[in-house]
mmCIF file of C-alpha atoms and ligand atoms in Angstrom:
data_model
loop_
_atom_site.group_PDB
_atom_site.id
_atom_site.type_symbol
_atom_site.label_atom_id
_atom_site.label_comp_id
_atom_site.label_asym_id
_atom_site.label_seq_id
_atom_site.Cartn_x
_atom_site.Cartn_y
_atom_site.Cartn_z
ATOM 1 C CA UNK U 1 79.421 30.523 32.261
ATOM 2 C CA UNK U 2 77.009 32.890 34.488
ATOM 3 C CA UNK U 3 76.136 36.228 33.083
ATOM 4 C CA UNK U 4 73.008 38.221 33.815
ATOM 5 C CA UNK U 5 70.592 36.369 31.058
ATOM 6 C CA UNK U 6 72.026 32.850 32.530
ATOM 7 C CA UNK U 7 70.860 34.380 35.693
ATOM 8 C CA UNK U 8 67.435 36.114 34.740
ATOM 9 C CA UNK U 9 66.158 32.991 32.942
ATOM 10 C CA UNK U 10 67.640 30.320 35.271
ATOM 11 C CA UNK U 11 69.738 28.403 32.270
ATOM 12 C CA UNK U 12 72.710 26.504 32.254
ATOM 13 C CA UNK U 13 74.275 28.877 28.960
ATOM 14 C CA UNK U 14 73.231 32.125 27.979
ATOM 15 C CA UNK U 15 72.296 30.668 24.582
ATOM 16 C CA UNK U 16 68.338 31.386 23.392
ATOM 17 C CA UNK U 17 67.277 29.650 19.965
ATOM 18 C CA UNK U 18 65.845 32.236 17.391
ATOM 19 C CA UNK U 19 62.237 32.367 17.278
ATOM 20 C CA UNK U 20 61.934 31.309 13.976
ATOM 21 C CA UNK U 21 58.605 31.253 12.310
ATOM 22 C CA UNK U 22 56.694 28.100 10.945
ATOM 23 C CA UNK U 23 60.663 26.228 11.796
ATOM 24 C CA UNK U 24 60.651 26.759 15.624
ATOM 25 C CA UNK U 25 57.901 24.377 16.938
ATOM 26 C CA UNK U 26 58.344 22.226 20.269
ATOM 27 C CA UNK U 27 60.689 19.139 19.550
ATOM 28 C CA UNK U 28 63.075 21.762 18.709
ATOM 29 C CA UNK U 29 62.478 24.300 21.595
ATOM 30 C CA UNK U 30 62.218 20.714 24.114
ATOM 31 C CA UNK U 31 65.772 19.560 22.667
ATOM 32 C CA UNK U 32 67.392 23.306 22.956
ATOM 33 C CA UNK U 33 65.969 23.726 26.347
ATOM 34 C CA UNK U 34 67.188 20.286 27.782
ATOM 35 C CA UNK U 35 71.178 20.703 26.601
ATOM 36 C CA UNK U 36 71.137 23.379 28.908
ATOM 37 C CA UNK U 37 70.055 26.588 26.374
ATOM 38 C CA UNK U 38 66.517 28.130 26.100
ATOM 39 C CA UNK U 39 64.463 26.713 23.323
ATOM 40 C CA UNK U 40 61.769 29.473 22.005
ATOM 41 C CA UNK U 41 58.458 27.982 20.109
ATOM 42 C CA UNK U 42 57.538 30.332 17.184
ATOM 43 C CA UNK U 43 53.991 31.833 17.412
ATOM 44 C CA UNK U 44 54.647 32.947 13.990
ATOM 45 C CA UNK U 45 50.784 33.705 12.322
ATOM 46 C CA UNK U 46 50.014 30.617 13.697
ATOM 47 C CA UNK U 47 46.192 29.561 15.118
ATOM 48 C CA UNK U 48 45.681 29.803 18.927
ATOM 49 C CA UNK U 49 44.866 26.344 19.352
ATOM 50 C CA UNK U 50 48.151 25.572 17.625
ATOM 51 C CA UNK U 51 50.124 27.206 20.064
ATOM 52 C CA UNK U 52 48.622 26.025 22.574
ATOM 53 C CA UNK U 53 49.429 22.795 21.823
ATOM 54 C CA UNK U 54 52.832 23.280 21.053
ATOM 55 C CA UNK U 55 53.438 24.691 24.697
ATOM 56 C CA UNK U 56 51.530 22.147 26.127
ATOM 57 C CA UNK U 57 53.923 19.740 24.399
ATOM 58 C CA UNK U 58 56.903 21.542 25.201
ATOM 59 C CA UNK U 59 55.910 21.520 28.974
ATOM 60 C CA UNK U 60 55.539 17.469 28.580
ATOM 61 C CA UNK U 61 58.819 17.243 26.604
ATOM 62 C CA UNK U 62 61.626 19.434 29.026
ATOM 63 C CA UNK U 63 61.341 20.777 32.706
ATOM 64 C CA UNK U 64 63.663 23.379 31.880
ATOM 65 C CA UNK U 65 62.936 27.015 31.028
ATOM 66 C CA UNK U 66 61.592 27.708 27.243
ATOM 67 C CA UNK U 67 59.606 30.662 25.674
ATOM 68 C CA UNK U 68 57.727 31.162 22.974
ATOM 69 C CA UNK U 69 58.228 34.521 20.105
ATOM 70 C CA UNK U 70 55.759 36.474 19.354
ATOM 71 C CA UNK U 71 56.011 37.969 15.521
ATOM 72 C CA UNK U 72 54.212 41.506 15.790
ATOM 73 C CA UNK U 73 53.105 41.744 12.251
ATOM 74 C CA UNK U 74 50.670 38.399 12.865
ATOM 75 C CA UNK U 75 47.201 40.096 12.685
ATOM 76 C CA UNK U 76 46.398 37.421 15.825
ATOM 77 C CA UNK U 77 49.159 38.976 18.126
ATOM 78 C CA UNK U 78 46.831 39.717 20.239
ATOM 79 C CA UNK U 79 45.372 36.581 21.219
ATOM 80 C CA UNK U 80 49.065 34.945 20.691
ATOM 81 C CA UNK U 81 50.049 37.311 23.502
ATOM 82 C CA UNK U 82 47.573 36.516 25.901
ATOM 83 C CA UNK U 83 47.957 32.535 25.517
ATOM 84 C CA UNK U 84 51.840 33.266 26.726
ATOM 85 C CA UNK U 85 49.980 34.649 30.106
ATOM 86 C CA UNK U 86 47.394 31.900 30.543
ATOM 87 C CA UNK U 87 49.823 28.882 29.313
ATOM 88 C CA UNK U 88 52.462 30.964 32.289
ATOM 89 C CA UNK U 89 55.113 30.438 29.138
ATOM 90 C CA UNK U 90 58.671 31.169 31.003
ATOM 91 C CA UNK U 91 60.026 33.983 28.443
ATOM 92 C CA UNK U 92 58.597 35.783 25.724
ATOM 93 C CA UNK U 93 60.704 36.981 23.129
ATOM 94 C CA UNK U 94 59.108 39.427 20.204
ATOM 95 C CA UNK U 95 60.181 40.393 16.460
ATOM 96 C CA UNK U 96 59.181 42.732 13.653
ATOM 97 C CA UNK U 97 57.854 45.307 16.130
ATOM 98 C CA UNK U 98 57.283 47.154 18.755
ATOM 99 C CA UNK U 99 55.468 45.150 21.886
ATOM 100 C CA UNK U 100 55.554 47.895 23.905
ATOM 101 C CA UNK U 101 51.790 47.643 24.540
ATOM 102 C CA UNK U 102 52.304 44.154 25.738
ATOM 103 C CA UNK U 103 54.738 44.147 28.025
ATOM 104 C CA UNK U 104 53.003 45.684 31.550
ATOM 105 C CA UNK U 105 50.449 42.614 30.952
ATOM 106 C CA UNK U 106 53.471 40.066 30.716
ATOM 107 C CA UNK U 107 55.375 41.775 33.154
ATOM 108 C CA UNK U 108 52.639 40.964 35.714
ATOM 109 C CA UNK U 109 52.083 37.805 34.882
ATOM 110 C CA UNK U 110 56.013 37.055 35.802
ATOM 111 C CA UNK U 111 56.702 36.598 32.395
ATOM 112 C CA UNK U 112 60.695 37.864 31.445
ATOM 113 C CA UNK U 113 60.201 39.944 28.148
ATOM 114 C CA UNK U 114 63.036 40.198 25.555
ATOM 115 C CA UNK U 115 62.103 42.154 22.834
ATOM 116 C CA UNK U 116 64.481 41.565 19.658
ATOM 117 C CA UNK U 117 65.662 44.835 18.004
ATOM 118 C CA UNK U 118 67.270 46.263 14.963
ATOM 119 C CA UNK U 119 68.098 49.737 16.569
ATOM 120 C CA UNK U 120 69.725 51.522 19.365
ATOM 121 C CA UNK U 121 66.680 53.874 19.472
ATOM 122 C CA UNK U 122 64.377 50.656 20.000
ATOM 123 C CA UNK U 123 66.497 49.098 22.361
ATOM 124 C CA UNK U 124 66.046 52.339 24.340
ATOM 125 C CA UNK U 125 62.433 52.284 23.720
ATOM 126 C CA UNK U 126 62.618 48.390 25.202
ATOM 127 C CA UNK U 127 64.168 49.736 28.034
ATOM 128 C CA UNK U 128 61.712 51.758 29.360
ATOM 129 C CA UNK U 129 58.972 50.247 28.545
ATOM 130 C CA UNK U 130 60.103 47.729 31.342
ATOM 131 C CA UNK U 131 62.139 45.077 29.031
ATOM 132 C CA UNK U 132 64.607 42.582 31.016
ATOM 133 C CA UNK U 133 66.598 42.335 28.097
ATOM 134 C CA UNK U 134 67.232 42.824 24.568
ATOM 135 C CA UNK U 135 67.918 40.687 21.988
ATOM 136 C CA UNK U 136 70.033 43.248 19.566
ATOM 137 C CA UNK U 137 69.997 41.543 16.111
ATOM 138 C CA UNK U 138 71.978 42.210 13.270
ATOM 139 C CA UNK U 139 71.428 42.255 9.524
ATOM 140 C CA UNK U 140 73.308 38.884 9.143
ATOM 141 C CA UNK U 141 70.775 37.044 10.544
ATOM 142 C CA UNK U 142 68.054 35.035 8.882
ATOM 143 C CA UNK U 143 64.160 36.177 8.286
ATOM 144 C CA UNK U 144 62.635 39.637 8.796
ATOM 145 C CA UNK U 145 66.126 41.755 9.112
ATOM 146 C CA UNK U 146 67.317 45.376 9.692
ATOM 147 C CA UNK U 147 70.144 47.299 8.419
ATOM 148 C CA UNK U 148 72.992 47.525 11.206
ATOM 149 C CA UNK U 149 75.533 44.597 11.219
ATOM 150 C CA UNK U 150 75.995 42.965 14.738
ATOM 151 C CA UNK U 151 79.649 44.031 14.933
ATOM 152 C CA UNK U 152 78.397 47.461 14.738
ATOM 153 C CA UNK U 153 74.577 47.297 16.291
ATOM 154 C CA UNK U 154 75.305 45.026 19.549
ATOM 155 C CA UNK U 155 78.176 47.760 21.166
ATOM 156 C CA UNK U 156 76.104 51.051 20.400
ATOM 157 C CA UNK U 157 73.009 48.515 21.879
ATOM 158 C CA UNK U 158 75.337 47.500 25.228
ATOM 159 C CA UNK U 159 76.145 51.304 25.645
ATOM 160 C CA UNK U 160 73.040 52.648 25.527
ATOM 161 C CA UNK U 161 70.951 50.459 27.767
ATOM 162 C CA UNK U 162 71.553 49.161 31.373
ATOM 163 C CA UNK U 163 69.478 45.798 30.502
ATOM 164 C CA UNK U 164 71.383 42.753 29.299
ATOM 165 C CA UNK U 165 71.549 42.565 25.754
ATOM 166 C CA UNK U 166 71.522 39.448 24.019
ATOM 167 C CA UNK U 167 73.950 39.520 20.716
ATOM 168 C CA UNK U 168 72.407 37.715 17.053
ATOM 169 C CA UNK U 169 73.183 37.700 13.933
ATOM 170 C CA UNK U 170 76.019 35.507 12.476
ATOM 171 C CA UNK U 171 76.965 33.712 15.390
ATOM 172 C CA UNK U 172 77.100 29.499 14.788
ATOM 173 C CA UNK U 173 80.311 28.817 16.937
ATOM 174 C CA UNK U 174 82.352 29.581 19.741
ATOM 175 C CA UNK U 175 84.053 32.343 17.990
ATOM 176 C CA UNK U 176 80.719 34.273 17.553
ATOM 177 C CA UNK U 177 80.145 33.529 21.500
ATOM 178 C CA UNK U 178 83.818 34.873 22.352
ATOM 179 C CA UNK U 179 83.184 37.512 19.780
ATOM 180 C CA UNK U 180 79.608 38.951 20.817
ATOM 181 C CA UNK U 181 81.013 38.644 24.811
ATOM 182 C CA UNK U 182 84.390 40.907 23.704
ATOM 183 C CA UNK U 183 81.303 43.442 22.264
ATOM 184 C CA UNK U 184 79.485 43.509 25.927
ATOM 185 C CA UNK U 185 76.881 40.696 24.930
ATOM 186 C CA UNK U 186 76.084 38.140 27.759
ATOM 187 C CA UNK U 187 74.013 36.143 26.084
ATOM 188 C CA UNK U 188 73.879 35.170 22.219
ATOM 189 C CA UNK U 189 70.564 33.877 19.962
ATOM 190 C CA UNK U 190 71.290 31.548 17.223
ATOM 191 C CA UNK U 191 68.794 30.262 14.781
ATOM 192 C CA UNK U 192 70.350 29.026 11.536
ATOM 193 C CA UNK U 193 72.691 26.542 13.209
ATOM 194 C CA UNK U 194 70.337 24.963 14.822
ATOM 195 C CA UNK U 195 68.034 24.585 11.177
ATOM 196 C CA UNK U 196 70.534 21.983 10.881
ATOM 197 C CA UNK U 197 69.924 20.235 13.792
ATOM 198 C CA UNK U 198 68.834 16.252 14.366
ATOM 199 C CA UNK U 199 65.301 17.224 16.198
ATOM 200 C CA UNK U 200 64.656 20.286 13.962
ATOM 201 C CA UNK U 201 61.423 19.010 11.932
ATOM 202 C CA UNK U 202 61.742 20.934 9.010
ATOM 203 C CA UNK U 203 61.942 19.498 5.083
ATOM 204 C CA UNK U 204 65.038 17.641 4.338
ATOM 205 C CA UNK U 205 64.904 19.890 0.638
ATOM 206 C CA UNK U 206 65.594 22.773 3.889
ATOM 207 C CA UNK U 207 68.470 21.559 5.880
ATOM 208 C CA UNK U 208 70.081 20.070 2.631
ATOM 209 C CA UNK U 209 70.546 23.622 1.308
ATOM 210 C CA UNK U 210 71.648 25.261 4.437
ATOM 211 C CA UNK U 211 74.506 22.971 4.476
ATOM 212 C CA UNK U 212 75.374 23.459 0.725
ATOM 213 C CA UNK U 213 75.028 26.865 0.996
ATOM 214 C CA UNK U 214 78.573 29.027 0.878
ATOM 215 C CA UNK U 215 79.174 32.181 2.149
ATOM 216 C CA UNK U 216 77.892 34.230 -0.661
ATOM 217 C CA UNK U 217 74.297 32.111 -0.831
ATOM 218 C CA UNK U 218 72.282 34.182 1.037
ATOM 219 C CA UNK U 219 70.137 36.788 -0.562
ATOM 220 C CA UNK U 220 68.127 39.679 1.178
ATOM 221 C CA UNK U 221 64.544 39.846 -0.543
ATOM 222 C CA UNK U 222 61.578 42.838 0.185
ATOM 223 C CA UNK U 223 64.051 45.561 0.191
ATOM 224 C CA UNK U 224 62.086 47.465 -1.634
ATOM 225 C CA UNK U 225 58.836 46.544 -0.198
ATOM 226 C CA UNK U 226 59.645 47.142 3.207
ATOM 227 C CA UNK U 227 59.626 43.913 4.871
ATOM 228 C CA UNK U 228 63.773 42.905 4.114
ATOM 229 C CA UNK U 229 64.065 39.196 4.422
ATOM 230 C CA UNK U 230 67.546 37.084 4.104
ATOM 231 C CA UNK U 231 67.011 33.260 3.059
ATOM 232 C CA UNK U 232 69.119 31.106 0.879
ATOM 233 C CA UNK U 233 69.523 32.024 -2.736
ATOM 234 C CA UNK U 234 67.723 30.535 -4.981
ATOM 235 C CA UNK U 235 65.810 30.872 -8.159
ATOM 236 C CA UNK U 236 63.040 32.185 -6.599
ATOM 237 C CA UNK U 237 64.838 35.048 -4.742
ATOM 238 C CA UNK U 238 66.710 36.035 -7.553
ATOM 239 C CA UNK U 239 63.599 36.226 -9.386
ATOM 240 C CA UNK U 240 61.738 38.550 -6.638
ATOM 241 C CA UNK U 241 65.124 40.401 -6.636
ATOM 242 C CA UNK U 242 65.230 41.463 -10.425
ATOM 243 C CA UNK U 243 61.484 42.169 -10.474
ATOM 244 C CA UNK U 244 62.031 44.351 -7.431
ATOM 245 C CA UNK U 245 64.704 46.258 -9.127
ATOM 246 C CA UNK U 246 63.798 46.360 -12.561
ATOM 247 C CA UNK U 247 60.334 47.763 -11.078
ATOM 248 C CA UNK U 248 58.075 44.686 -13.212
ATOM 249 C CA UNK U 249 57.124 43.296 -9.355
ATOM 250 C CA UNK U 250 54.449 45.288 -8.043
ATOM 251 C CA UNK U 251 54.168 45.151 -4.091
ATOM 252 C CA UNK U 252 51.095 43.616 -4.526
ATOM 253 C CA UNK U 253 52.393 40.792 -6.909
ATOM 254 C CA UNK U 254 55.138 40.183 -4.007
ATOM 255 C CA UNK U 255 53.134 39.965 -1.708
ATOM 256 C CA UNK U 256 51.146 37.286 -3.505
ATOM 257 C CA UNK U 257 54.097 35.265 -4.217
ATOM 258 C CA UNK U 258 55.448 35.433 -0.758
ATOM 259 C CA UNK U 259 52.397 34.615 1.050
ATOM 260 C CA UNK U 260 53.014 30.968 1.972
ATOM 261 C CA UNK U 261 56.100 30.124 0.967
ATOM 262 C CA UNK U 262 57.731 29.911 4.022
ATOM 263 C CA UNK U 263 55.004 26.818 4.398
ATOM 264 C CA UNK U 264 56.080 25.527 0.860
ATOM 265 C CA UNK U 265 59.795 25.768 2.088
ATOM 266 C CA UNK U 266 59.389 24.313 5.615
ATOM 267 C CA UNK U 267 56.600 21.742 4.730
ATOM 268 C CA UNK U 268 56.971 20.667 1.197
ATOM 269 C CA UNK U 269 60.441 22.013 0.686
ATOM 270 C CA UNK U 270 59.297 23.143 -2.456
ATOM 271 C CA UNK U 271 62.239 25.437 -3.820
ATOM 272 C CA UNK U 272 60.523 26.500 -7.188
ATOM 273 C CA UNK U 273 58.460 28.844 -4.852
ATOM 274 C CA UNK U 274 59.422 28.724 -1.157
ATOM 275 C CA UNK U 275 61.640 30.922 0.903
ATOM 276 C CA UNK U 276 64.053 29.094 2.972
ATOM 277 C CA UNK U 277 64.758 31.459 5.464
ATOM 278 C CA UNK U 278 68.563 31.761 7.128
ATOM 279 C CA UNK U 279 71.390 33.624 7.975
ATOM 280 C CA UNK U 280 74.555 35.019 6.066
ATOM 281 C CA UNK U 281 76.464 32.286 8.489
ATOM 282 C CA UNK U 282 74.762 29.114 6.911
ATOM 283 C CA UNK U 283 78.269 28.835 4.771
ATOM 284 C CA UNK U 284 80.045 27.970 8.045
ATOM 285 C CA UNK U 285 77.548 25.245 8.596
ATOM 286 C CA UNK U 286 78.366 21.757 7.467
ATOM 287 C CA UNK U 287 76.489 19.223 9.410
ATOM 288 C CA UNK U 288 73.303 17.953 10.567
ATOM 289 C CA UNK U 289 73.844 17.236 14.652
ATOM 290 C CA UNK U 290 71.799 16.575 17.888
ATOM 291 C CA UNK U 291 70.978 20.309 19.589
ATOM 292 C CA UNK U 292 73.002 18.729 22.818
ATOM 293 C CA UNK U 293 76.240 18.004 20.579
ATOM 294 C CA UNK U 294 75.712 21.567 18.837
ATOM 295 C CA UNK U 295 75.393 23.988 22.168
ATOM 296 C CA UNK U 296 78.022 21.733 24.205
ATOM 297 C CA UNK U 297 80.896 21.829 21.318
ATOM 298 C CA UNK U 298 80.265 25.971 21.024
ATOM 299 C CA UNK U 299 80.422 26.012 24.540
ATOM 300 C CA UNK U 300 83.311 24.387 25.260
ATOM 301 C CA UNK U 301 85.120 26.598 22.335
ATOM 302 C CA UNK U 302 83.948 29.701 23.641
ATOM 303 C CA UNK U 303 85.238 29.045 26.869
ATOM 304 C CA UNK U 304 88.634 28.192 25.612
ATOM 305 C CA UNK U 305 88.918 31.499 23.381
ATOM 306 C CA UNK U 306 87.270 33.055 26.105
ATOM 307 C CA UNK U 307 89.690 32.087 28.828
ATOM 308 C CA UNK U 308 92.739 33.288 26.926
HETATM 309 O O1 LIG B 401 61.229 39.272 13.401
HETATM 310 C C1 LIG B 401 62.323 38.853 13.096
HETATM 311 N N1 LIG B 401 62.502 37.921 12.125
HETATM 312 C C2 LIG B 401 61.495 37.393 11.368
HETATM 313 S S1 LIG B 401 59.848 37.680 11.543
HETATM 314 C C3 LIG B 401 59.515 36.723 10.227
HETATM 315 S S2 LIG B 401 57.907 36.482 9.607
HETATM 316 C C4 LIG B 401 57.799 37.793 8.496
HETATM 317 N N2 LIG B 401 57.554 37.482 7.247
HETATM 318 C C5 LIG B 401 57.452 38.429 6.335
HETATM 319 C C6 LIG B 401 57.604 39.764 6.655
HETATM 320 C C7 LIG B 401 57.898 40.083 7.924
HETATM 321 C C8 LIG B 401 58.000 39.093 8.882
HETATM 322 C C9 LIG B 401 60.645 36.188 9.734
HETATM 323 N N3 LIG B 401 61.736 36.577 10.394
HETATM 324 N N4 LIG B 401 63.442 39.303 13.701
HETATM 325 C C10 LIG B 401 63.399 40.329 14.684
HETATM 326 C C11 LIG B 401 63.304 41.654 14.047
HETATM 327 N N5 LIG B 401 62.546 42.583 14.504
HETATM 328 N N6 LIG B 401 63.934 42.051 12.946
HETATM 329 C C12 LIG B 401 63.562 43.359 12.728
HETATM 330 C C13 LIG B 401 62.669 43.666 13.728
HETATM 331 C C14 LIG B 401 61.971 44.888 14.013
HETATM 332 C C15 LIG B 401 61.616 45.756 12.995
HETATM 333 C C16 LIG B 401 60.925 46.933 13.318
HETATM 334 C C17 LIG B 401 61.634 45.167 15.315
HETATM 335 C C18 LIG B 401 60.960 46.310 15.617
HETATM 336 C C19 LIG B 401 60.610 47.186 14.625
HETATM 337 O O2 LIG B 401 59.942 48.276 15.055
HETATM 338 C C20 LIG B 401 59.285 49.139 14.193
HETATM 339 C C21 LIG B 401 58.467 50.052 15.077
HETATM 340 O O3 LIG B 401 57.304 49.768 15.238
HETATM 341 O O4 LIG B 401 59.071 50.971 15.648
#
C-alpha cells in the first residue's frame, strides 16, 4: 500500500508506532520498524545519555527507518532535540506542543518532522512552519489528549492542510486503517495495540490490564488541571477524578501524585498508584502478539475492506 507517508519515510506500510513515553524504548521501536512499520523511541523526560543509548541500540537492532518523539513539556527538550540531529535519527515526531522552534534545525539536518496535533489551527500552524506531515490525533487515544474525536478532527485536519496527515486515535485493526483512509488519512499511528505486544518491555501488571480492559475502562484524568490524560481505570484514577471534581485535589496535590507514576505503572506495575496509560480502543484488544503478526494481520484486513 503506497501513499505519501509510505513514500516520505521509505516504509513498507504507512503505519508509525505512538511515541509513547517511558513504554516506547528500542526493542519495541527495532521490532515495529523491521515488520515493515516505523517504530518511534520515546524521549519522554528522559536523560540524554539515555536516549542516546536507546538510538544507538535501535540502529544495532533494525536497518530500517525509525524515529524517536519528542514530548514538548520535558524541561530537557532542548537537548532531546538536538541529540535527534547529532544521532541523524530518521523521523522525529513531537507531542504536547508546539515545536515550531525546532523544526528549521531538523529540517536541515534531513530530518522528516511530524508534529502530532489536537487541532486544525495547529495542524495549520505545522504546516507552515515547514512540517512534512501531521500526525492529527484524536481524543480516543491514550496519554496527554485533546478534545476533538478522530472521526471528526482527521477530515477538518486533511482539508485544511496540503501535507499528509497521519490519522490516531482508536485505530487497533484493519477497520480503523480502512476507516482513517475513507477520512483522507494515508498513514495511521497506533500505540495501545502494540502495549500488548511480545517485544513491548513493559510490566506484565500493564499489558494484563489492557487486555482485561472493556470498552468503558478507560478514564480521562487532569481535566481540570489542564494536562487531560486517558489510561485505564482504576482506583487510582477514579480517585484523582472525584478529588478533581469535588474540588478536595488541589493542582498541586495532583501534581504530586502524578509525578512518577507512569514509572510505577511501566516499571513496577504498581496499580495502587500508577497510571497505565492507553486508549479508549484497549477493549478491542485481546491478545499479547509479536509486532510482525500484529501490523501484517491489520494489513492484510485493511486491504481487503479497502479493496471493496
Ligand atoms: O503528547 C501526546 N501524548 C502524551 S505526552 C505524555 S507525557 C505527559 N504527562 C503528563 C502531562 C502531559 C504529558 C503522555 N502522552 N500526544 C500528542 C498530543 N499533543 N496530544 C495533545 C498535544 C498537544 C497539545 C497542545 C499538541 C500541541 C499543543 O499545543 C499547544 C500550543 O502550544 O499551542
Amino acid at each position: 500500500m503506497k501513499t505519501r507517508i509510505t513514500e516520505l519515510l521509505g516504509c513498507q506500510y504507512p503505519i508509525i508506532q505512538g511515541g509513547m513515553a517511558w513504554v516506547a524504548e528500542h526493542t519495541l521501536a527495532a521490532a515495529v520498524s523491521n515488520a515493515g512499520g516505523v517504530g518511534l523511541i520515546a524521549g519522554g523526560s528522559a536523560p540524554i545519555d539515555y536516549l542516546r543509548d536507546q538510538i544507538r541500540k535501535c540502529k544495532e537492532a533494525t536497518d530500517k527507518p525509525f524515529g524517536v518523539n519528542i514530548m514538548l513539556m520535558s524541561p530537557n527538550a532542548d537537548d532531546l532535540a538536538q541529540l535527534c540531529i547529532d544521532e541523524k535519527v530518521a523521523v522525529v515526531t513531537t507531542g504536547a506542543g508546539n515545536p515550531g522552534k525546532f523544526i528549521p534545525a531538523w529540517k536541515e539536518a534531513g530530518i522528516k518532522v511530524i508534529p502530532v496535533i489536537p487541532s486544525v489551527a495547529l495542524a495549520k500552524r505545522m504546516e507552515r512552519a515547514g512540517a512534512d506531515a501531521v500526525v492529527a490525533e484524536g481524543t480516543e487515544s491514550g496519554g496527554h489528549i485533546g478534545e476533538i474525536t478522530t472521526m471528526c478532527l482527521v477530515p477538518q485536519v486533511v482539508d485544511a492542510v496540503e501535507i499528509p496527515v497521519i490519522a490516531a486515535g482508536g485505530i487497533a485493526d484493519g477497520r480503523g486503517i480502512a476507516a482513517s483512509f475513507m477520512l483522507g488519512a494515508e498513514g495511521v499511528q497506533i500505540g495501545t495495540r502494540f502495549l500488548a505486544s511480545e517485544e513491548c518491555q513493559i510490566h506484565q501488571t500493564y499489558k494484563d490490564l489492557v487486555i482485561k480492559a472493556k470498552d468503558t475502562d478507560s478514564a480521562v484524568t487532569g481535566r481540570y488541571t489542564g494536562h487531560p490524560c486517558r489510561g485505564v481505570k482504576t482506583k487510582f484514577t477514579k480517585m484523582l477524578n472525584a478529588g478533581e471534581k469535588d474540588g478536595t485535589l488541589t493542582p498541586e496535590r495532583f501534581e504530586e501524585l502524578t509525578l512518577g507514576s507512569l514509572r510505577k505503572a511501566v516499571q513496577d506495575g504498581n496499580v495502587e498508584e500508577g497510571s497505565f496509560l492507553c486508549g479508549a480502543i484497549a477493549g478491542m484488544i485481546n491478545d499479547i502478539r509479536p509486532c510482525k503478526d500484529i501490523i501484517e494481520d491489520i494489513m492484510a484486513q485493511a486491504e481487503k475492506l479497502l479493496a471493496k
